Each structure stands twice: as structure tokens, then as C-alpha cells.
Coordinates of C-alpha atoms and ligand atoms in Angstrom, one line a residue:
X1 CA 126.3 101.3 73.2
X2 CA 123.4 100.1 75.4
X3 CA 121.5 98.3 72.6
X4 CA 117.8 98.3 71.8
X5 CA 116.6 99.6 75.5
X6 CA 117.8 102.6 74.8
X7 CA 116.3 103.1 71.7
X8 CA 112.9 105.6 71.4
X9 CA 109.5 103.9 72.1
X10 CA 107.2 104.7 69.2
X11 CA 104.9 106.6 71.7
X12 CA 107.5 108.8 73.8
X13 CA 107.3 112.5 72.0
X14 CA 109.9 113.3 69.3
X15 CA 112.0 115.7 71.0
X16 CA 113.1 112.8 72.9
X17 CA 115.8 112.1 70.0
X18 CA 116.8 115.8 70.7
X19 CA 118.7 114.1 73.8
X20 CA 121.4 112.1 74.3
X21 CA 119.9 110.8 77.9
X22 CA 119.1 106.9 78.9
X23 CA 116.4 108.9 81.2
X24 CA 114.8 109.9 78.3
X25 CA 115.0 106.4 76.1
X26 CA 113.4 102.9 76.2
X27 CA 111.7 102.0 79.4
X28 CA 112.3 105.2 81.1
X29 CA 111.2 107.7 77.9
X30 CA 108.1 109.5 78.7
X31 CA 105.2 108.6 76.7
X32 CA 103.3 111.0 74.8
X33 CA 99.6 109.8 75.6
X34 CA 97.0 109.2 78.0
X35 CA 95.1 105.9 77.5
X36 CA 92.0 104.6 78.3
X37 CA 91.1 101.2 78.4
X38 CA 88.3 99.2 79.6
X39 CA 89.4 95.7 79.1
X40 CA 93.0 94.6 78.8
X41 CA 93.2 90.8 78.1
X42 CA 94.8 88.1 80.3
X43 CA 97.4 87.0 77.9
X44 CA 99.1 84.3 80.6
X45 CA 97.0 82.4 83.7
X46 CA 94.0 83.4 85.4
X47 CA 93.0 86.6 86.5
X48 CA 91.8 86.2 90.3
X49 CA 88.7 86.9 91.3
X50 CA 89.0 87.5 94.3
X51 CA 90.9 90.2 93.8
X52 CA 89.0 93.5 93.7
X53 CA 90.3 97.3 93.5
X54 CA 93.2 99.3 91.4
X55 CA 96.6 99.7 91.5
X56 CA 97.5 103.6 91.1
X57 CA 100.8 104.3 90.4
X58 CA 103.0 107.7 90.3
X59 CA 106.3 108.2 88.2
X60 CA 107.8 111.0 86.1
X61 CA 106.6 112.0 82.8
X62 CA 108.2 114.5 80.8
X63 CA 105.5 117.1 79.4
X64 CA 108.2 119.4 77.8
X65 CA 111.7 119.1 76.5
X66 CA 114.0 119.5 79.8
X67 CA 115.5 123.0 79.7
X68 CA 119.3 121.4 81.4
X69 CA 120.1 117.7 82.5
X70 CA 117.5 115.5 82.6
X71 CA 117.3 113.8 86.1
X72 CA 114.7 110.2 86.4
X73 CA 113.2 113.2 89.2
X74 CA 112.2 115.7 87.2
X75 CA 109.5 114.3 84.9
X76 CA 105.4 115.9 85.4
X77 CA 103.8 112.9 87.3
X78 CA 101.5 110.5 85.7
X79 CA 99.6 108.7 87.4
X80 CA 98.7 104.9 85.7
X81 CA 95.8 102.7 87.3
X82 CA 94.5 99.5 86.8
X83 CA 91.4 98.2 88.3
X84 CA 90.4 94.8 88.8
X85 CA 86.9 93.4 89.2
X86 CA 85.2 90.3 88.5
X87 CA 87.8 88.6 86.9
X88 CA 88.7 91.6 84.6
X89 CA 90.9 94.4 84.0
X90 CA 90.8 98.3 83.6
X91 CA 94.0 100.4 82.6
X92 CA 93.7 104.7 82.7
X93 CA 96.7 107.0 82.9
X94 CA 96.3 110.7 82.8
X95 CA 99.1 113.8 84.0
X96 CA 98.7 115.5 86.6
X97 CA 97.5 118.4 86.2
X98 CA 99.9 120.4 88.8
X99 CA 100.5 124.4 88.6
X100 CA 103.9 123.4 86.6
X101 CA 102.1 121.3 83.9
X102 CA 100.0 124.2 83.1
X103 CA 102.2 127.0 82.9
X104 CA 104.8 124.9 80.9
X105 CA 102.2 123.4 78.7
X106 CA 101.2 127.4 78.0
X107 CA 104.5 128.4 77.5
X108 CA 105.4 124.9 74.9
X109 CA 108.7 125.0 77.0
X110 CA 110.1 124.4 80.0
X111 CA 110.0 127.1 82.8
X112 CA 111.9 125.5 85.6
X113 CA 115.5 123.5 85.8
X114 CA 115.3 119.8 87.2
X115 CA 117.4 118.5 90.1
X116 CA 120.7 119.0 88.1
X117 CA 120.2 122.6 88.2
X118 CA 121.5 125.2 88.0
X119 CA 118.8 127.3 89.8
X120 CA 117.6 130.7 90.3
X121 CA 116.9 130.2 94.6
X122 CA 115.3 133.7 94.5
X123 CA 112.2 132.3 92.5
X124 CA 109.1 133.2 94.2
X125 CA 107.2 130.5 92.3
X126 CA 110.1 127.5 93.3
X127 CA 113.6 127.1 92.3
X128 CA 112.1 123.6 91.0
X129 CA 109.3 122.4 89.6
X130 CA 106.7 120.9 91.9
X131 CA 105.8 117.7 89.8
X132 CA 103.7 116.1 92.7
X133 CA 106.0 112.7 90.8
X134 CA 106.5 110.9 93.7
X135 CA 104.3 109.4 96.0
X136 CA 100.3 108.3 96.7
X137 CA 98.6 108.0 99.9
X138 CA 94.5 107.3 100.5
X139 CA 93.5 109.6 103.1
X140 CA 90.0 110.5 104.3
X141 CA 88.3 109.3 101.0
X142 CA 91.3 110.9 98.4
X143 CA 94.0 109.9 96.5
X144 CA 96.5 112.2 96.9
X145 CA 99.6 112.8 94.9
X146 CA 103.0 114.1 96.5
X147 CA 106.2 115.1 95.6
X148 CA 109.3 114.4 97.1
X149 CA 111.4 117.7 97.4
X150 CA 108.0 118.7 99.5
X151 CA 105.2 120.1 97.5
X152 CA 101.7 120.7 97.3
X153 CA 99.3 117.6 98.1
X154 CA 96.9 117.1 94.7
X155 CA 93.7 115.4 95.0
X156 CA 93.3 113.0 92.0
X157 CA 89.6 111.4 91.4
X158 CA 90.5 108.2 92.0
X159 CA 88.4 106.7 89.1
X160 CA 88.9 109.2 86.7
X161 CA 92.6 109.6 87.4
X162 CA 91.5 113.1 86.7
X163 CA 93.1 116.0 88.7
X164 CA 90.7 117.5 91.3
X165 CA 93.2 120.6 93.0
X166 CA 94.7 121.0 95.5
X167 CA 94.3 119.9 99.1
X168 CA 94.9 122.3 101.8
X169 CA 93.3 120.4 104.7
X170 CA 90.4 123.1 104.5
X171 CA 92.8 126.0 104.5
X172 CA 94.7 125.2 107.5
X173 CA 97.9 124.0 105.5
X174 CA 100.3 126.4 105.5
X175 CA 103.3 124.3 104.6
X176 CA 104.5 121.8 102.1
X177 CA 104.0 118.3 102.3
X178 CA 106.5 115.9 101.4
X179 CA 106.1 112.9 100.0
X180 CA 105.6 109.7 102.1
X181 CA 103.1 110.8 105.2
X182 CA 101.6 107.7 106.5
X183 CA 98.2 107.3 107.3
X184 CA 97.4 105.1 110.1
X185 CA 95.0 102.5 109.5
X186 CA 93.6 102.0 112.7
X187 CA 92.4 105.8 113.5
X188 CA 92.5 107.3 109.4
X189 CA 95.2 110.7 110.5
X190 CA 97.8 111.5 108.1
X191 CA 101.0 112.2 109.7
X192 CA 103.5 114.2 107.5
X193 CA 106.7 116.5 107.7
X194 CA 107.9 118.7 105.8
X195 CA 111.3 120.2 105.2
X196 CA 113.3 124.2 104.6
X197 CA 116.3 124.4 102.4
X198 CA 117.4 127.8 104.0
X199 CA 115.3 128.8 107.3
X200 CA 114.8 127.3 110.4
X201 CA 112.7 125.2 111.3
X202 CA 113.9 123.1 109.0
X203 CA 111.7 120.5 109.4
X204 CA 107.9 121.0 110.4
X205 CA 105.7 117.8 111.6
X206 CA 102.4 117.2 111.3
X207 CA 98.6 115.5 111.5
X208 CA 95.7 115.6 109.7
X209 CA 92.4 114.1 111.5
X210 CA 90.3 111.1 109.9
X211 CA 88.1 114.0 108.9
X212 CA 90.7 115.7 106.9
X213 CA 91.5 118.1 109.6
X214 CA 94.8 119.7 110.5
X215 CA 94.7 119.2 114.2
X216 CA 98.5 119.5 115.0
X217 CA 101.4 121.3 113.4
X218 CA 105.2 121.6 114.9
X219 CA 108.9 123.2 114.1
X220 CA 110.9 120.3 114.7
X221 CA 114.7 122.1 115.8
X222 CA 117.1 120.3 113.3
X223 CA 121.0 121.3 113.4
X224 CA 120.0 122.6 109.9
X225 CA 119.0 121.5 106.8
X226 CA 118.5 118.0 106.0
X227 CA 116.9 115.4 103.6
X228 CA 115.5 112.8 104.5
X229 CA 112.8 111.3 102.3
X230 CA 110.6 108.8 104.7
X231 CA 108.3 109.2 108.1
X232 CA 107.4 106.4 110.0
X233 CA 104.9 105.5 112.7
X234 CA 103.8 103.1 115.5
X235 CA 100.8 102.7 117.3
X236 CA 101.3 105.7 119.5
X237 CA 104.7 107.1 117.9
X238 CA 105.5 109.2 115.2
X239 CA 109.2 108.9 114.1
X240 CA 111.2 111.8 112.6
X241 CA 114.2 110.7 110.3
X242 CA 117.7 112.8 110.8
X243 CA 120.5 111.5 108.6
X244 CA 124.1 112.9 107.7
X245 CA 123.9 113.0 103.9
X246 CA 122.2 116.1 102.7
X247 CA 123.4 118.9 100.6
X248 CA 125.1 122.3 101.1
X249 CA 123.0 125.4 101.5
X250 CA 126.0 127.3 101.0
X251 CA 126.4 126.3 97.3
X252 CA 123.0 126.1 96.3
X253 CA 122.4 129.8 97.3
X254 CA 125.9 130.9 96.6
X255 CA 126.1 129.0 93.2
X256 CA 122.8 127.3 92.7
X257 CA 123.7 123.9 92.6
X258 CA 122.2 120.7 95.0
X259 CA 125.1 118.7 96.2
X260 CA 124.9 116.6 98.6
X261 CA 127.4 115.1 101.2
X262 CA 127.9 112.5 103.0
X263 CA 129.3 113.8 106.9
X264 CA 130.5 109.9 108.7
X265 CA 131.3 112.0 111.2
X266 CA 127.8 112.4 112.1
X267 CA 125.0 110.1 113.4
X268 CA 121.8 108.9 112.0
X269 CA 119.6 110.6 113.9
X270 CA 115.9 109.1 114.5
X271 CA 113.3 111.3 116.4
X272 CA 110.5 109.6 118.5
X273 CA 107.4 111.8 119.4
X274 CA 104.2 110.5 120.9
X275 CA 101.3 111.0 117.6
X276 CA 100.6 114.5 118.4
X277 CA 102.8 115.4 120.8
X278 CA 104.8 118.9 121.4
X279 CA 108.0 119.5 120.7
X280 CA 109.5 118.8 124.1
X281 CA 108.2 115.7 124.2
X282 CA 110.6 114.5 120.7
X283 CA 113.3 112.1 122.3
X284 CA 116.4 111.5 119.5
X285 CA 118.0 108.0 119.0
X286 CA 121.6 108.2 117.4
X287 CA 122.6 105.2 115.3
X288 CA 125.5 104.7 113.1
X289 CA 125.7 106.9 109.5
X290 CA 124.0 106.4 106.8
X291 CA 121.3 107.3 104.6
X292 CA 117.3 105.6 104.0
X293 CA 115.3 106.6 101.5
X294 CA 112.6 104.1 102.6
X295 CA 111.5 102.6 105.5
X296 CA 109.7 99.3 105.6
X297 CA 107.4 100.1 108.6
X298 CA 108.1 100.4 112.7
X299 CA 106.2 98.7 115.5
X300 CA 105.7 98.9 119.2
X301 CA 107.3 96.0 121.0
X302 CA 106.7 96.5 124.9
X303 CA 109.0 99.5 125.6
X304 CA 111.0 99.0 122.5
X305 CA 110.3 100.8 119.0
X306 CA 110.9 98.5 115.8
X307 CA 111.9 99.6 112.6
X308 CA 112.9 98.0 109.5
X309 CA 114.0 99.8 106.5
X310 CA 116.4 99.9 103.7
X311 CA 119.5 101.4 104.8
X312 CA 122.9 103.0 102.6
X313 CA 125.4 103.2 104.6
X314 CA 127.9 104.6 102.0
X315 CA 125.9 107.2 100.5
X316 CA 127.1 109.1 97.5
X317 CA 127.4 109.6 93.7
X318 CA 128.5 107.0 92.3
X319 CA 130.3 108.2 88.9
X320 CA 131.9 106.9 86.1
X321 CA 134.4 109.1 84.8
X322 CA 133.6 107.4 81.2
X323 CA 130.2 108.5 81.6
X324 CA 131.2 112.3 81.0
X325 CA 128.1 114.8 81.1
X326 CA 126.3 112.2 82.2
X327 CA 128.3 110.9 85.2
X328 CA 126.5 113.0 88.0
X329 CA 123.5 111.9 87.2
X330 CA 124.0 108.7 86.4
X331 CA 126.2 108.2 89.7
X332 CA 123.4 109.7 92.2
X333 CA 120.5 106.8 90.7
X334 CA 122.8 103.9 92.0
X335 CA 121.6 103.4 95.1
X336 CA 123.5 100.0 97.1
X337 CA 121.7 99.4 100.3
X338 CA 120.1 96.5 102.4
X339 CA 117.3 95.6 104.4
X340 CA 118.4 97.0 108.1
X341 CA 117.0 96.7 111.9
X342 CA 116.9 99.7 114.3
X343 CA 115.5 99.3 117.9
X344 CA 114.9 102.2 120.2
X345 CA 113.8 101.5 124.0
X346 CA 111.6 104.1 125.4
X347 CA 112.4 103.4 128.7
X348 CA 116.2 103.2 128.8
X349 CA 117.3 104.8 126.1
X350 CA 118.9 101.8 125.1
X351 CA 119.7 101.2 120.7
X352 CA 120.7 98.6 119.0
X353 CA 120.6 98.4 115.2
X354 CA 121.4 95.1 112.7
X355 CA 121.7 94.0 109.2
X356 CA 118.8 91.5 108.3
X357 CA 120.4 90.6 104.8
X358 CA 122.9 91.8 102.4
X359 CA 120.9 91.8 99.6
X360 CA 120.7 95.3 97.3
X361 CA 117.4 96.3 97.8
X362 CA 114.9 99.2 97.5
X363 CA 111.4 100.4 97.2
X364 CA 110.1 97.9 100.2
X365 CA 106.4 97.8 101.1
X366 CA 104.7 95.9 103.6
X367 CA 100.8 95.6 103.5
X368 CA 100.2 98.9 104.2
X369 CA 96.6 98.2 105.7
X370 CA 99.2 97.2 108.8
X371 CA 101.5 100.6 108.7
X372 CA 102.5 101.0 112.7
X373 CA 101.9 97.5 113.9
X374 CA 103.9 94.3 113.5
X375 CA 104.5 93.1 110.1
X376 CA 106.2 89.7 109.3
X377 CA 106.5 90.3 105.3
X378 CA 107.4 92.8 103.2
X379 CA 107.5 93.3 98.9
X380 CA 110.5 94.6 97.6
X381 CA 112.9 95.1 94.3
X382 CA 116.8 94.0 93.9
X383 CA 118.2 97.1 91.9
X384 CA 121.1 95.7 91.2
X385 CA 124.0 98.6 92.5
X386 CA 126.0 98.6 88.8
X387 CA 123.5 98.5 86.6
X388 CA 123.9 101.5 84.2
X389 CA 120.2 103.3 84.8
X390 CA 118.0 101.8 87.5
X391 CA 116.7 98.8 87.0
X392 CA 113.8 96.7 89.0
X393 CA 115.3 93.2 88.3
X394 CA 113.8 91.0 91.3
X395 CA 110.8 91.1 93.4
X396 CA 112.2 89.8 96.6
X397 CA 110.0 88.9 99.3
X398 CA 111.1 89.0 102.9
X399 CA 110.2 87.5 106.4
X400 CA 111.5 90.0 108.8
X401 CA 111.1 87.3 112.1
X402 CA 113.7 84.6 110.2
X403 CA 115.6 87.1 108.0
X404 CA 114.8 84.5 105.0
X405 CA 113.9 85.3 101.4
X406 CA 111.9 84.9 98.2
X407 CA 112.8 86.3 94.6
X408 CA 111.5 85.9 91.6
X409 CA 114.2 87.2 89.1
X410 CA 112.1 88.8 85.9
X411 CA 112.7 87.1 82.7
X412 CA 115.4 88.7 80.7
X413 CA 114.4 92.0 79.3
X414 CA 111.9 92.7 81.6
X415 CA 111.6 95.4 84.3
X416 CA 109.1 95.8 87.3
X417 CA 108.2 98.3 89.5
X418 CA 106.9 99.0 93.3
X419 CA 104.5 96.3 93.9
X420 CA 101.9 96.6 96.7
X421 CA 100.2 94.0 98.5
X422 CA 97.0 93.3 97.9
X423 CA 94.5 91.7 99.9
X424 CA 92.2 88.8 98.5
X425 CA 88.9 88.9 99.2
X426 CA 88.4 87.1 102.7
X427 CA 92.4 87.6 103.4
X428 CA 93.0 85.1 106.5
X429 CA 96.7 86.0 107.1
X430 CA 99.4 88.8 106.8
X431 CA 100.4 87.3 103.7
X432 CA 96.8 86.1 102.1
X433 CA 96.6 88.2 98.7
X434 CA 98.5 89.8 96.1
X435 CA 101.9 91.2 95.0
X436 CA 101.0 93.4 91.8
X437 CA 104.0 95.2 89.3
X438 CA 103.7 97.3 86.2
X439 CA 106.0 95.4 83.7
X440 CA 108.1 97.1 80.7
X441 CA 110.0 94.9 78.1
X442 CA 113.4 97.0 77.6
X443 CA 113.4 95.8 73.5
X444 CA 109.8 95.1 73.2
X445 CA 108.9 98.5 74.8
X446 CA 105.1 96.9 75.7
X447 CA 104.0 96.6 79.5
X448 CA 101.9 94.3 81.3
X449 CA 100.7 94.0 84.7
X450 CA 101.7 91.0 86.5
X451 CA 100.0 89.6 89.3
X452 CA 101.9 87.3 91.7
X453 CA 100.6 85.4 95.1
X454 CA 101.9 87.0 97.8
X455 CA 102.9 83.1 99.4
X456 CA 104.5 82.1 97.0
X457 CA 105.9 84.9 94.7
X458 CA 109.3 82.6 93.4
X459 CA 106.5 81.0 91.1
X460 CA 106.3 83.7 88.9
X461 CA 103.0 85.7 87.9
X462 CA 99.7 83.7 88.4
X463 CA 98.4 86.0 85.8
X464 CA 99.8 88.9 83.3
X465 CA 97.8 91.5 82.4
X466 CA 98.4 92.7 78.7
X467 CA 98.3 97.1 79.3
X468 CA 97.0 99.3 75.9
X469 CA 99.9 101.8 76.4
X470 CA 103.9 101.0 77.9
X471 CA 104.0 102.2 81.2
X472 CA 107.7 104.1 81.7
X473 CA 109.5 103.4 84.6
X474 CA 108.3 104.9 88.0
X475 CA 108.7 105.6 91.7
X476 CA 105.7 104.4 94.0
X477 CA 102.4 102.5 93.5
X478 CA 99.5 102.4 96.3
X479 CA 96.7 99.4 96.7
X480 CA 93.1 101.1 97.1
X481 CA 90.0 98.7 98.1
X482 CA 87.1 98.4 96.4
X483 CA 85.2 99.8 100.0
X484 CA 87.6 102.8 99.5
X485 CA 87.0 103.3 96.2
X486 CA 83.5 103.4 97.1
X487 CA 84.4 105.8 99.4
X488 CA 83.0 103.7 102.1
X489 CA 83.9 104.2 105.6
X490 CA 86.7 102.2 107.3
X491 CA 85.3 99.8 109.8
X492 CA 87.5 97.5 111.9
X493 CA 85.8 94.7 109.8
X494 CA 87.4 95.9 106.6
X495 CA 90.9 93.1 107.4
X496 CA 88.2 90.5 107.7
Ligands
FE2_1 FE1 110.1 107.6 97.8

């Protein structure tokens, strides 16, 4: 009923036709290989040369045939990279290698459920599958890949794309980490939290030096369990997200099940805390309800804390009764939310909160070389809210200070993903590089990388990148420098 890109891509495993699942068919079906590639053509305009280092990218994978409902969440991360130098392009993908991976690939089956459940919450080795899926940060010379339901951190050569362990912060980690801790560019710490389904606390927050040492670790006192997906920071800040859509604790340990609600009874709750302050020093801002799964960035502006994100404020399932088995599953992927302003003042107390646009957009990144200070542009994707699986259908460009827009609507048939900023070499502005997306054709079932110029991204690509291997559908992709693929060390010079 949904035509060609829902057919099975010539490299996604067999089993794949065992499922009647759009998660597991055309752009989204995992693929079967890992590729290497040392030079992938320019098939359309000019490769830049000033543009130097690798997009890494994380999405879900599927190693095994699912064991209940497949969920876009549950696939074994792969990680895909493409590296740029001189004028020319690299392309490498490889799984990682997480606890899960092994023990399923010894087994040949799947050991865990996904996100649809139902689980077994007495498991001593998790009631799901740590994938490490999600999420990539560059901290203290390593990639590191993260998973959103709060896993372990895995170091991944960044090169190699080869799985190196995992990181424990030289044994002082004695938590989870979820996925999106933001390093700060300006002193190199990791700030992170990390969440409890069914103890208090349940939330922790913490900060891991330059160096790669833990140096700060705190129960944050929440009401009880939440989910929120994003941290945030400023300068001097670190800001702790509370919102009233989570799930019930009750049924998933009573009947195994995650189902979350949305309570509009109850704020959004956002939780300002001075970098590595104590507990007693966390100061909560109440805003109206809703839910974010990312935040653009947050700023310091005199006594006032900034922050842009992407909020939903009618969280839910969306389902389509027509869509039977599948309607759950279907219904919780179609997300409708907009690009959204919360101030806090540190002085007063004082909040205010706006709507910057209307627009249905999601996975929003600034240049992420400028996380915690003010940012005038940020990269995002349209998703349109109907569409029947999730689809990246627009890069959209924003200027936060005039509210005003940019998009580039992709050909028909073709589907992006996160795209980072990149720097060119000498960057003289905010805005002075790259905007970079992993492309799949939906009846073609190829990818390509497609480079865009940051200024002017309703131009369309000033290069595309033909890739060995299609590239499924994925969550979040990370810009690493050539200096820090060097492993160079950060030196206020490295903007210049
Ligand atoms: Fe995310």
C-alpha cells in the first residue's frame, strides 16, 4: 500500500521479509554489511576543499530478527562516517560492538524485547537492550556512543569506527549515561544525567573533567520518574529538564509494558544549577506543559538564561485505528512540535516562554563548537507530523534573533538526516561552513552525502557525495575536526 519505499533493499538481511513492519523496509531496513570505502566520487558540484574532517553518524541497525514489535529504537547502533580531505571523500560503517550485539550474535537470536515490550523488569542484565543507537559526543580525545534509555558510554576509534570498550571515566562511573551530555567547548567537561525507572533518585547529574575525570556526581530529587531526553548548558549553568509526559511505573512493573502519559496538569519543569554545583544550589523554573526531546542550545544573557528548543506541546501517540498491530508504534514516531523560547531570570525568578515559528520541526543543531553561548543559527529537519513513518523532508535553517527561515525541500523521493554544521577552513562567522546530511532515495534505495553552504542552504547541495553502501535512516550525527581527529589539543585558536 505504500509503494516501492517499502519494499526490501537488496542489502538489508532476509529475515526482513519475515515482517510485516515499514521499520524494517526501504530506507529504514537495516543493512546487512559494513563497508569500507576509500574514495566515493562527486557525482554533482564540487567537493570543498576547505572542508576537512568526518561526519559520524549513529542510528539503529538490526543485527537479529526482533523477538516482538519492532520499534525505529530498538535497532544495534551503527555508526556511518565520512571523512573529507583535500577535496575527497572517505565512507566506513561498522556496528557497535556493545555487550547486546555479542550475546545476541552468539545466541543467532534475539535475547531482549525492544521498546514495545513486553518486559521481564526483574532482568539483572536490563529489561532492554542497551544498543548505545542514539547519540555521539567528542569528549577528551573520544568518540563516544550513547543510548537514549541511559546506557553505557562506548568508545569508538574514531578512524576505524572500530569499537574500543567501554568508558567508565577511569572507574569512577557508577551510573548510566544517557544520551545527549554536552561537552562544553570552552573548558572540554562533559556534563551528563542520567535517569531511574523505579528508585529514587531518579535522576543523577553529572561532570567529567577535560581530562576525562569524574569530578562531580549528584541525586537530583525528582517527584518520580521522568523522561526527558536532552541536557542543556550555559557558560556557568547546567540545566536539568523535568517534563509531564513520561510513563507509568506502575504498569511497567506490574504488567511490563512502557506507556507513557501526558499529565497537562503539570508543569514543564526546568532545573538551573551552577556547572558543578550541589544539590541545594538547583533552582526550578515552571513553564507551561509539554514535552522536548531536543534542545537547540541555552545562553547567558545578563541575569537571564536563554533557551531554544523544539517543544511538543500535545504530546502523545498518535494512532491510526487502520493501522491495527501497528498503530502504537506507528502513533508514538509522529512527533508535531516547533521551534520554542524559554527565558529564566536568575535574579527575579521571573519566566517567560514564546513560540519562534510554527513550523514542524525536529532534530535541531546549532554549531556545536558554540554549545552554551549565543547562537544566532541553527540546522534542522521538517518531519512532516502525518507522514506514515518518519520522514526528514526539509532542512530548514533558522535565525533565532529575527525568527526567519530557510528550507531546502529534498527532491521527491529523497530523505535526509541530522545535519551538523561544519566549519570551513578559516570560518570568519557563526555561519561560515557547512551543513552536511546522509541522503537515502526511498525507490532507488542508494545514499549519498550532500553537502550544503551553511549561508545559503535554499540552494540546494554544492556537492553530493555518491556512498558505496545505502545508509538507513538514523537518529544523530556529530562534526569532528581534523585537530580532533588528530587528537590534538583544543586551543582557543581552534574557531579561528
Ligand atoms: Fe536524541
Amino acid at each position: 500500500m505504500h509503494g516501492k519505499a517499502f519494499s526490501k533493499p537488496d542489502d538489508a538481511p532476509a529475515w526482513v521479509l519475515d515482517f510485516e513492519n515499514p521499520y524494517l523496509r526501504g530506507i529504514h531496513a537495516p543493512t546487512a554489511t559494513e563497508t569500507t570505502s576509500d574514495a566515493c566520487p562527486t557525482i554533482a558540484g564540487e567537493l570543498p576543499t576547505d572542508l576537512e574532517g568526518a561526519l559520524v553518524r549513529n542510528g539503529p541497525n538490526a543485527n537479529v530478527p526482533p523477538s516482538n514489535l519492532y520499534h525505529w529504537f530498538d535497532g544495534d547502533g551503527m555508526v556511518h562516517g565520512v571523512y573529507f580531505r583535500n577535496g575527497q571523500a572517505r565512507y566506513r560503517s561498522r556496528w557497535i560492538r556493545t555487550r547486546g550485539l555479542a550475546a545476541e550474535a552468539r545466541a543467532s537470536e534475539s535475547l531482549w524485547p525492544g521498546v514495545m515490550g513486553p518486559f521481564d523488569t526483574q532482568r539483572s542484565d536490563g529489561y532492554i537492550k542497551d544498543t548505545a543507537n542514539t547519540d555521539l559526543v567528542w569528549h577528551h580525545g573520544n568518540l563516544l556512543a550513547l543510548w537514549y534509555l541511559c546506557g553505557t558510554p562506548y568508545r569508538i576509534d574514531p578512524l576505524s569506527l572500530d569499537t574500543l570498550g567501554p568508558e567508565d571515566f577511569g572507574g569512577a562511573l557508577g551510573s548510566t549515561v544517557s544520551a545527549h551530555p554536552k561537552v562544553d567547548p570552552r573548558t572540554g567537561e562533559l556534563v551528563y544525567f542520567t535517569l531511574s525507572d523505579f528508585e529514587p533518585p531518579f535522576m543523577r547529574y553529572g561532570v567529567v573533567s577535560r581530562e576525562g575525570e569524574l569530578v562531580h556526581e549528584i541525586p537530583i530529587d525528582l517527584p518520580g520518574p521522568r523522561a526527558p531526553h536532552d541536557i542543556t548548558i550555559t557558560e556557568h549553568h547546567s540545566i536539568l529538564h523535568d517534563f509531564p509526559f513520561f510513563h507509568d511505573t506502575t504498569v511497567l512493573r506490574e504488567h511490563g509494558y512502557r506507556v507513557a502519559r501526558f499529565h497537562r496538569d503539570l508543569p514543564t519543569r526546568f532545573g538551573v544549577i551552577p556547572r558543578r554545583g550541589d544539590a541545594d544550589r538547583l533552582r526550578w523554573f515552571e513553564f507551561e506543559p509539554g514535552y522536548v526531546l531536543h534542545m537547540v542550545n541555552a545562553w547567558e544573557d545578563g541575569d537571564w538564561i536563554v533557551m531554544d528548543g523544539c517543544l511538543q506541546p500535545d504530546p502523545g501517540i498518535r494512532r491510526r485505528k487502520e493501522e491495527g498491530e501497528l498503530a502504537s508504534m506507528l502513533g508514538y514516531l509522529r512527533i508535531n512540535s516547533h521551534l520554542h523560547r524559554w527565558r529564566m531570570n536568575l535574579r527575579t525568578g521571573q519566566t517567560s516562554e514564546e513560540a519562534l515559528d510554527d513550523l514542524n520541526v525536529e532534530f535541531p543543531l546549532p554549531d556545536t563548537e558554540r554549545y552554551g553561548e549565543h547562537t544566532r543559527f541553527s540546522y534542522l529537519h521538517h518531519l512532516p507530523a502525518d507522514a506514515y513513518t518518519v520522514d526528514f523532508r526539509a532542512l530548514v535553517k533558522y535565525d533565532h534573533e529575527s525568527g526567519a527561515s530557510t528550507r531546502y525541500d529534498y527532491p521527491t523521493g529523497w530523505f535526509g538526516g541530522e545535519a551538523p554544521f561544519a566549519p570551513r577552513r578559516n570560518s570568519a562567522s557563526e555561519d561560515d561552513g557547512y551543513v552536511i546530511s546522509l541522503m537515502t532515495h526511498g525507490e532507488e534505495l542508494r545514499s549519498e552525502c550532500w553537502i550544503f553552504d551553511a549561508r545559503e542552504i535554499e540552494r540546494g547541495p554544492v556537492a553530493r557525495i555518491a556512498l558505496p553502501q545505502r545508509v538507513p535512516s538514523g537518529f544523530h550525527a556529530k562534526w569532528i575536526t581534523n585537530a580532533q581527529l588528530r587528537n590534538e589539543p583544543k586551543s582557543p585558536s581552534d574557531r579561528d
